[in-house]
Tab-separated table of C-alpha atoms in Angstrom:
chain	number	residue	atom	x	y	z
A	1	MET	CA	6.777	0.847	16.650
A	2	GLY	CA	6.313	4.292	15.171
A	3	GLU	CA	9.495	4.189	12.487
A	4	LEU	CA	8.129	0.964	11.038
A	5	ASP	CA	5.057	2.659	10.510
A	6	THR	CA	6.766	5.651	9.168
A	7	VAL	CA	8.778	3.666	6.882
A	8	LYS	CA	5.603	1.678	5.606
A	9	HIS	CA	3.535	4.994	5.078
A	10	CYS	CA	6.622	6.365	2.906
A	11	LEU	CA	6.901	3.282	0.971
A	12	ASP	CA	3.108	3.524	0.227
A	13	GLU	CA	3.608	7.394	-0.790
A	14	LEU	CA	6.184	5.894	-3.352
A	15	ASN	CA	4.182	3.450	-4.785
A	16	GLU	CA	1.570	5.890	-5.305
A	17	LEU	CA	3.837	8.265	-6.560
A	18	LYS	CA	5.175	5.364	-8.746
A	19	LYS	CA	1.477	4.992	-10.264
A	20	ASP	CA	1.256	9.181	-11.013
A	21	GLN	CA	4.640	9.160	-12.663
A	22	THR	CA	3.734	6.331	-14.908
A	23	ASN	CA	0.355	8.056	-15.563
A	24	GLU	CA	1.736	11.208	-16.049
A	25	PHE	CA	4.592	9.538	-18.507
A	26	TRP	CA	2.117	8.461	-20.722
A	27	ARG	CA	-0.148	11.488	-20.873
A	28	PHE	CA	3.050	13.373	-21.651
A	29	THR	CA	3.851	11.161	-24.596
A	30	ARG	CA	0.586	11.783	-26.101
A	31	SER	CA	0.144	15.299	-24.997
A	32	LYS	CA	0.231	17.516	-27.971
A	33	ASP	CA	1.573	20.760	-25.610
A	34	ARG	CA	4.990	19.441	-24.420
A	35	VAL	CA	6.029	22.531	-22.343
A	36	THR	CA	2.854	21.575	-19.985
A	37	GLY	CA	4.232	18.144	-20.009
A	38	GLU	CA	7.808	18.864	-19.226
A	39	MET	CA	6.159	20.949	-16.412
A	40	GLN	CA	4.236	18.269	-14.924
A	41	ASN	CA	7.179	15.954	-15.199
A	42	LYS	CA	9.449	18.416	-13.267
A	43	ARG	CA	6.914	18.953	-10.553
A	44	ILE	CA	6.438	15.187	-10.174
A	45	LYS	CA	10.231	14.686	-10.021
A	46	GLU	CA	10.210	17.025	-7.431
A	47	LYS	CA	7.498	15.410	-5.296
A	48	PHE	CA	9.303	11.787	-5.943
A	49	GLU	CA	12.639	13.698	-4.326
A	50	LYS	CA	10.968	14.952	-1.515
A	51	ARG	CA	9.333	11.458	-0.703
A	52	TRP	CA	12.466	9.391	-1.525
A	53	ASN	CA	14.276	11.897	1.059
A	54	LYS	CA	11.611	11.277	3.735
A	55	LEU	CA	12.265	7.261	3.006
A	56	ILE	CA	16.233	7.721	3.555
A	57	ILE	CA	15.515	9.434	6.615
A	58	ALA	CA	12.843	7.005	7.843
A	59	MET	CA	15.437	3.950	7.128
A	60	LYS	CA	17.900	5.854	9.070
A	61	ASN	CA	15.702	6.349	12.357
A	62	LEU	CA	14.712	2.506	11.843
A	63	ASN	CA	18.263	1.510	11.557
A	64	MET	CA	19.285	3.444	14.570
A	65	THR	CA	16.057	2.137	16.481
A	66	LEU	CA	17.299	-1.784	15.491
A	67	GLN	CA	20.727	-0.946	16.544
A	68	SER	CA	19.422	0.602	19.887
A	69	LEU	CA	17.414	-2.503	20.281
A	70	ASP	CA	20.388	-5.202	19.655
A	71	HIS	CA	22.234	-3.154	22.200
A	72	ASN	CA	19.833	-3.428	25.112
A	73	ALA	CA	19.234	-7.148	24.262
A	74	ILE	CA	22.956	-7.723	24.559
A	75	GLU	CA	22.771	-5.791	27.715
A	76	LEU	CA	20.065	-7.932	29.193
A	77	TYR	CA	21.544	-11.133	28.159
A	78	ASN	CA	24.920	-9.970	29.653
A	79	GLY	CA	22.810	-9.210	32.696
A	80	LEU	CA	20.957	-11.973	33.258
A	81	ALA	CA	23.915	-14.429	32.518
A	82	GLY	CA	25.928	-13.027	35.107
A	83	TRP	CA	22.952	-13.160	37.503
A	84	PHE	CA	22.955	-17.036	36.663
A	85	ASP	CA	26.460	-17.024	37.110
A	86	GLU	CA	26.000	-15.826	40.324
A	87	LYS	CA	23.232	-17.955	41.775
A	88	LEU	CA	24.877	-20.984	40.342
A	89	GLU	CA	28.128	-20.491	42.726
């Protein structure tokens, strides 16, 4: 399933980004040059938002795929039930 791989990849990226943000936060708090730290923080926030949006899109695609699979399973079940009913008559 390509969608599951996409979601896993996005989650892995978000975990890495979380580590980056934590490291940048501590570097910023120790930094004497606050302006550079604020610019780095803004850049990291933008990266996070971009990855978060990719994750949301991947989750929506996964949800649509699961709904489609559910619909197909129901159709298959109904088709098999009808076929068995015909054979039993």
